[in-house]
Coordinates of N, CA, C and O in Angstrom, one line a residue:
G72 N 58.9 6.1 -30.6 CA 59.4 6.1 -29.2 C 58.9 4.8 -28.5 O 58.4 3.9 -29.1
E73 N 59.0 4.9 -27.2 CA 58.6 3.8 -26.3 C 57.2 3.3 -26.5 O 56.9 2.1 -26.6
V74 N 56.3 4.2 -26.7 CA 54.9 3.9 -26.8 C 54.6 3.0 -28.0 O 53.9 2.1 -28.0
A75 N 55.2 3.4 -29.1 CA 55.0 2.6 -30.4 C 55.6 1.2 -30.3 O 55.1 0.4 -31.1
E76 N 56.5 0.9 -29.4 CA 57.1 -0.4 -29.3 C 56.3 -1.4 -28.5 O 56.6 -2.5 -28.4
L77 N 55.2 -0.9 -27.8 CA 54.5 -1.8 -26.9 C 53.7 -2.8 -27.8 O 53.2 -2.5 -28.9
A78 N 53.5 -4.0 -27.3 CA 52.7 -5.0 -28.0 C 51.3 -4.7 -28.1 O 50.6 -5.1 -29.1
F79 N 50.7 -4.0 -27.1 CA 49.3 -3.6 -27.2 C 49.1 -2.2 -26.8 O 48.6 -1.9 -25.7
P80 N 49.5 -1.3 -27.6 CA 49.3 0.1 -27.3 C 47.9 0.6 -27.4 O 47.2 0.2 -28.3
Q81 N 47.4 1.3 -26.4 CA 46.1 1.9 -26.4 C 46.2 3.3 -25.8 O 46.4 3.5 -24.6
N82 N 46.2 4.3 -26.7 CA 46.4 5.7 -26.2 C 45.2 6.5 -26.7 O 45.0 6.7 -27.8
L83 N 44.5 7.1 -25.7 CA 43.3 7.9 -25.9 C 43.2 9.0 -25.0 O 43.9 9.1 -24.0
V84 N 42.4 10.0 -25.3 CA 42.0 11.1 -24.5 C 43.2 11.8 -23.9 O 43.5 11.8 -22.7
G85 N 44.0 12.5 -24.7 CA 45.1 13.3 -24.3 C 44.7 14.5 -23.5 O 43.7 15.2 -23.8
R86 N 45.5 14.9 -22.5 CA 45.3 16.1 -21.7 C 46.7 16.8 -21.5 O 47.7 16.2 -21.3
T87 N 46.6 18.1 -21.7 CA 47.9 18.9 -21.5 C 47.6 20.0 -20.5 O 46.5 20.6 -20.5
L88 N 48.6 20.4 -19.7 CA 48.4 21.4 -18.7 C 49.6 22.4 -18.8 O 50.8 21.9 -18.8
L89 N 49.3 23.7 -19.0 CA 50.3 24.7 -18.9 C 50.5 25.1 -17.5 O 49.6 25.6 -16.9
L90 N 51.7 24.8 -16.9 CA 52.0 25.2 -15.5 C 52.2 26.6 -15.3 O 52.9 27.3 -16.1
D91 N 51.5 27.2 -14.3 CA 51.7 28.6 -13.9 C 52.0 29.5 -15.1 O 53.1 30.0 -15.2
H92 N 51.0 29.7 -15.9 CA 51.2 30.4 -17.2 C 51.7 31.8 -17.1 O 51.9 32.5 -18.1
T93 N 51.9 32.3 -15.8 CA 52.4 33.7 -15.7 C 53.9 33.7 -15.8 O 54.5 34.8 -15.9
K94 N 54.6 32.6 -15.8 CA 56.0 32.6 -15.9 C 56.5 32.8 -17.3 O 55.8 32.5 -18.3
T95 N 57.7 33.2 -17.5 CA 58.2 33.5 -18.8 C 58.6 32.3 -19.6 O 58.6 32.2 -20.8
D96 N 59.1 31.2 -18.9 CA 59.4 29.9 -19.5 C 58.3 28.9 -19.3 O 58.2 28.3 -18.3
P97 N 57.5 28.7 -20.3 CA 56.3 27.8 -20.2 C 56.7 26.4 -20.0 O 57.6 25.9 -20.7
V98 N 56.1 25.7 -19.0 CA 56.3 24.3 -18.8 C 55.0 23.6 -19.0 O 54.0 24.1 -18.5
L99 N 55.0 22.6 -19.9 CA 53.7 21.9 -20.1 C 53.9 20.4 -19.6 O 54.9 19.8 -19.7
L100 N 52.8 19.9 -19.0 CA 52.7 18.5 -18.7 C 51.6 17.9 -19.5 O 50.6 18.5 -19.8
S101 N 51.8 16.6 -19.9 CA 50.8 16.0 -20.8 C 50.6 14.5 -20.3 O 51.6 13.9 -19.8
T102 N 49.4 14.0 -20.4 CA 49.1 12.6 -20.1 C 48.0 12.2 -21.0 O 47.4 13.0 -21.8
W103 N 47.7 10.9 -21.0 CA 46.6 10.3 -21.8 C 46.2 9.0 -21.2 O 47.0 8.4 -20.4
S104 N 45.1 8.5 -21.6 CA 44.7 7.1 -21.2 C 45.7 6.1 -21.9 O 45.9 6.2 -23.1
F105 N 46.2 5.2 -21.1 CA 47.3 4.4 -21.5 C 47.1 3.0 -20.9 O 46.9 3.0 -19.7
S106 N 47.1 2.0 -21.6 CA 46.9 0.6 -21.1 C 48.0 -0.3 -21.6 O 47.8 -1.2 -22.4
P107 N 49.2 -0.2 -21.0 CA 50.3 -1.1 -21.4 C 50.0 -2.5 -20.8 O 49.4 -2.6 -19.8
P108 N 50.6 -3.5 -21.5 CA 50.4 -4.9 -21.0 C 51.1 -5.2 -19.6 O 50.7 -6.1 -18.9
D109 N 52.0 -4.3 -19.2 CA 52.8 -4.6 -18.0 C 52.2 -3.8 -16.8 O 52.9 -3.8 -15.7
G110 N 51.1 -3.2 -16.8 CA 50.5 -2.5 -15.7 C 49.9 -1.2 -16.2 O 50.2 -0.7 -17.2
T111 N 48.9 -0.7 -15.4 CA 48.2 0.5 -15.8 C 48.7 1.7 -15.0 O 48.7 1.7 -13.8
Y112 N 48.9 2.8 -15.7 CA 49.4 4.0 -15.1 C 49.1 5.1 -16.1 O 48.8 4.9 -17.3
L113 N 49.2 6.4 -15.6 CA 49.2 7.5 -16.5 C 50.6 8.0 -16.7 O 51.3 8.3 -15.8
P114 N 51.0 8.0 -18.0 CA 52.4 8.5 -18.2 C 52.3 10.1 -18.2 O 51.3 10.6 -18.6
I115 N 53.3 10.7 -17.6 CA 53.4 12.1 -17.6 C 54.6 12.5 -18.4 O 55.7 12.1 -18.1
Y116 N 54.4 13.3 -19.5 CA 55.5 13.8 -20.3 C 55.6 15.3 -20.0 O 54.6 16.0 -19.6
R117 N 56.8 15.9 -20.2 CA 57.0 17.3 -19.9 C 57.7 18.0 -21.0 O 58.6 17.4 -21.7
S118 N 57.3 19.2 -21.3 CA 58.0 20.1 -22.3 C 58.4 21.4 -21.6 O 57.6 22.0 -20.9
T119 N 59.6 21.8 -21.8 CA 60.1 23.1 -21.3 C 60.3 24.1 -22.4 O 60.8 25.2 -22.1
D120 N 59.9 23.8 -23.6 CA 60.1 24.7 -24.7 C 58.7 25.0 -25.5 O 58.7 25.1 -26.7
G121 N 57.7 25.0 -24.7 CA 56.4 25.4 -25.3 C 55.8 24.3 -26.2 O 54.9 24.5 -27.0
G122 N 56.2 23.0 -26.0 CA 55.6 21.9 -26.7 C 56.4 21.5 -27.9 O 56.0 20.5 -28.6
Q123 N 57.5 22.1 -28.2 CA 58.3 21.7 -29.3 C 58.9 20.3 -29.1 O 59.0 19.5 -30.1
T124 N 59.4 20.0 -27.9 CA 60.0 18.7 -27.6 C 59.4 18.2 -26.3 O 59.0 19.0 -25.4
W125 N 59.3 16.9 -26.1 CA 58.7 16.3 -24.9 C 59.7 15.2 -24.4 O 60.4 14.6 -25.1
S126 N 59.7 15.1 -23.0 CA 60.5 14.0 -22.4 C 59.6 13.3 -21.4 O 58.7 13.8 -20.8
D127 N 59.9 12.0 -21.2 CA 59.2 11.1 -20.2 C 59.6 11.7 -18.9 O 60.8 11.9 -18.5
F128 N 58.6 12.1 -18.1 CA 58.8 12.8 -16.8 C 58.5 12.0 -15.6 O 59.2 11.9 -14.6
S129 N 57.3 11.3 -15.6 CA 56.9 10.5 -14.4 C 55.7 9.6 -14.8 O 55.2 9.7 -15.9
K130 N 55.3 8.8 -13.8 CA 54.1 7.9 -14.0 C 53.3 8.0 -12.8 O 53.8 8.1 -11.7
V131 N 52.0 8.0 -13.0 CA 51.0 8.0 -11.9 C 50.4 6.6 -11.9 O 49.6 6.2 -12.8
H132 N 50.7 5.8 -10.8 CA 50.2 4.5 -10.7 C 48.9 4.5 -9.8 O 49.0 5.2 -8.7
F133 N 47.8 4.0 -10.2 CA 46.6 4.0 -9.5 C 46.5 2.8 -8.6 O 46.6 1.7 -9.0
S134 N 46.1 3.1 -7.3 CA 46.1 2.0 -6.3 C 45.0 1.0 -6.5 O 45.2 -0.2 -6.4
N135 N 43.8 1.5 -6.8 CA 42.7 0.6 -7.0 C 42.8 -0.3 -8.2 O 42.1 -1.3 -8.3
N136 N 43.5 0.2 -9.2 CA 43.6 -0.6 -10.5 C 44.9 -1.4 -10.6 O 45.1 -2.2 -11.5
G137 N 45.8 -1.2 -9.6 CA 47.1 -1.9 -9.7 C 47.1 -3.4 -9.8 O 47.9 -4.0 -10.4
G138 N 46.1 -4.0 -9.1 CA 46.0 -5.5 -9.2 C 45.2 -6.0 -10.3 O 45.1 -7.2 -10.5
Y139 N 44.7 -5.2 -11.2 CA 43.9 -5.6 -12.3 C 44.7 -5.7 -13.6 O 44.9 -4.7 -14.3
V140 N 45.2 -6.8 -13.9 CA 45.9 -7.0 -15.1 C 45.0 -6.8 -16.3 O 43.9 -7.3 -16.3
G141 N 45.4 -5.9 -17.2 CA 44.6 -5.6 -18.4 C 43.5 -4.5 -18.1 O 42.7 -4.2 -19.0
G142 N 43.6 -3.9 -17.0 CA 42.6 -2.8 -16.7 C 43.0 -1.5 -17.4 O 44.0 -1.5 -18.2
S143 N 42.2 -0.5 -17.2 CA 42.4 0.8 -17.9 C 42.2 2.0 -17.0 O 41.6 1.8 -16.0
I144 N 42.8 3.1 -17.4 CA 42.5 4.4 -16.8 C 41.8 5.3 -17.8 O 42.5 5.6 -18.8
W145 N 40.6 5.6 -17.6 CA 39.9 6.5 -18.6 C 39.7 7.9 -18.0 O 39.9 8.2 -16.8
Q146 N 39.5 8.8 -18.9 CA 39.2 10.2 -18.6 C 40.3 10.9 -17.7 O 40.0 11.4 -16.7
P147 N 41.6 10.8 -18.1 CA 42.6 11.4 -17.3 C 42.4 12.9 -17.3 O 41.9 13.5 -18.2
F148 N 42.9 13.6 -16.2 CA 42.9 15.0 -16.2 C 44.0 15.5 -15.3 O 44.4 14.9 -14.3
L149 N 44.6 16.6 -15.7 CA 45.7 17.3 -14.9 C 45.2 18.7 -14.6 O 44.6 19.4 -15.4
Y150 N 45.5 19.1 -13.3 CA 45.1 20.5 -12.9 C 46.1 21.0 -11.9 O 46.6 20.3 -11.1
E151 N 46.4 22.3 -12.1 CA 47.3 23.0 -11.1 C 46.5 23.9 -10.2 O 45.7 24.7 -10.7
L152 N 46.6 23.7 -8.9 CA 45.9 24.6 -8.0 C 46.3 26.0 -8.1 O 47.5 26.3 -7.9
P153 N 45.4 26.9 -8.4 CA 45.8 28.3 -8.5 C 46.0 29.0 -7.2 O 46.5 30.1 -7.1
R154 N 45.5 28.4 -6.1 CA 45.7 28.9 -4.7 C 45.7 27.7 -3.8 O 45.3 26.6 -4.2
Q155 N 46.0 28.0 -2.5 CA 46.0 26.9 -1.5 C 44.6 26.4 -1.4 O 43.6 27.2 -1.3
V156 N 44.5 25.1 -1.3 CA 43.2 24.4 -1.0 C 43.4 23.4 0.1 O 44.2 22.4 -0.1
G157 N 42.9 23.7 1.3 CA 43.2 22.8 2.4 C 44.7 22.7 2.7 O 45.4 23.7 2.8
Q158 N 45.2 21.5 2.8 CA 46.6 21.3 3.0 C 47.5 21.4 1.8 O 48.7 21.4 1.9
Y159 N 46.9 21.6 0.6 CA 47.6 21.6 -0.6 C 47.9 23.1 -1.0 O 47.0 23.8 -1.3
P160 N 49.2 23.4 -1.2 CA 49.6 24.8 -1.5 C 49.3 25.1 -3.0 O 49.2 24.2 -3.8
R161 N 49.3 26.4 -3.3 CA 49.3 26.8 -4.7 C 50.4 26.1 -5.5 O 51.5 26.0 -5.0
G162 N 50.0 25.7 -6.7 CA 51.0 25.0 -7.5 C 51.0 23.5 -7.4 O 51.7 22.8 -8.2
T163 N 50.2 23.0 -6.5 CA 50.1 21.5 -6.4 C 49.4 21.0 -7.7 O 48.5 21.6 -8.2
I164 N 50.0 19.9 -8.2 CA 49.4 19.3 -9.5 C 48.5 18.2 -9.1 O 49.0 17.3 -8.3
L165 N 47.3 18.2 -9.6 CA 46.4 17.1 -9.3 C 46.3 16.2 -10.6 O 46.2 16.8 -11.7
A166 N 46.3 14.9 -10.5 CA 46.1 14.0 -11.6 C 45.0 13.1 -11.2 O 44.9 12.6 -10.1
S167 N 44.0 13.0 -12.1 CA 42.9 12.1 -11.8 C 42.5 11.3 -13.0 O 42.9 11.5 -14.1
G168 N 41.8 10.2 -12.7 CA 41.3 9.3 -13.8 C 40.4 8.3 -13.2 O 40.2 8.2 -12.0
N169 N 39.7 7.6 -14.1 CA 38.7 6.6 -13.8 C 39.3 5.2 -14.0 O 39.5 4.8 -15.1
A170 N 39.7 4.6 -12.9 CA 40.4 3.3 -13.0 C 39.3 2.2 -13.2 O 38.4 2.0 -12.4
I171 N 39.4 1.4 -14.3 CA 38.5 0.4 -14.7 C 39.2 -0.9 -14.7 O 40.1 -1.1 -15.4
P172 N 38.7 -1.9 -13.9 CA 39.3 -3.3 -14.0 C 39.0 -3.9 -15.3 O 38.1 -3.5 -16.1
H173 N 39.8 -4.9 -15.6 CA 39.7 -5.6 -16.9 C 38.3 -6.2 -17.2 O 37.9 -6.3 -18.4
D174 N 37.5 -6.5 -16.2 CA 36.2 -7.1 -16.4 C 35.1 -6.0 -16.4 O 33.9 -6.4 -16.4
F175 N 35.5 -4.8 -16.3 CA 34.5 -3.6 -16.3 C 33.5 -3.7 -15.2 O 32.4 -3.2 -15.3
S176 N 33.9 -4.3 -14.1 CA 33.0 -4.5 -12.9 C 32.8 -3.3 -12.1 O 31.8 -3.3 -11.3
S177 N 33.6 -2.3 -12.2 CA 33.4 -1.1 -11.4 C 34.2 0.1 -12.0 O 34.9 -0.1 -13.0
T178 N 33.9 1.2 -11.5 CA 34.7 2.4 -11.8 C 35.2 3.0 -10.5 O 34.5 3.0 -9.5
N179 N 36.4 3.5 -10.6 CA 37.1 4.0 -9.3 C 37.8 5.3 -9.7 O 38.9 5.3 -10.2
I180 N 37.1 6.4 -9.4 CA 37.7 7.7 -9.6 C 38.8 8.0 -8.6 O 38.4 8.0 -7.4
E181 N 40.0 8.2 -9.0 CA 41.1 8.4 -8.1 C 41.7 9.8 -8.4 O 41.8 10.2 -9.6
V182 N 42.2 10.5 -7.4 CA 42.9 11.7 -7.5 C 44.2 11.7 -6.7 O 44.2 11.2 -5.6
Y183 N 45.3 12.1 -7.4 CA 46.6 12.1 -6.7 C 47.1 13.5 -6.8 O 46.9 14.2 -7.7
A184 N 47.9 13.9 -5.8 CA 48.5 15.2 -5.7 C 50.0 15.1 -5.7 O 50.6 14.3 -5.1
S185 N 50.6 16.0 -6.5 CA 52.1 16.1 -6.5 C 52.5 17.5 -6.0 O 52.0 18.5 -6.5
L186 N 53.3 17.5 -5.0 CA 53.8 18.8 -4.4 C 55.1 19.3 -5.0 O 55.6 20.3 -4.7
D187 N 55.7 18.5 -6.0 CA 56.9 18.9 -6.6 C 56.8 19.1 -8.1 O 57.7 18.8 -8.8
R188 N 55.7 19.6 -8.5 CA 55.4 20.1 -9.9 C 55.4 18.9 -10.9 O 55.7 19.1 -12.0
G189 N 54.9 17.8 -10.4 CA 54.7 16.7 -11.3 C 55.5 15.4 -11.0 O 55.5 14.5 -11.7

């Protein structure tokens, strides 16, 4: 697929989330540490058949790492809120990761919320 065609693929630390596992049709989201040469983001893939097939679903671009060519996002994580937390309703998807600039000069833990299930 697309990942294998990149000139400098680096794929580590995969994470998968089963959305609202009380439903009869399981939906899975998956991400991993990914450092493509054209910008740093977390790819989000989606499966609606229990993981048999996957499709490219969305990308999470990190603001603090966006200007760092060659930077990385480490330790990605996906979480679905099981109940309302502050302004975020039950079912909000959180994506987090540690944005590292190319020179390793800092770490920037960022968390993003999706209100439309990814």
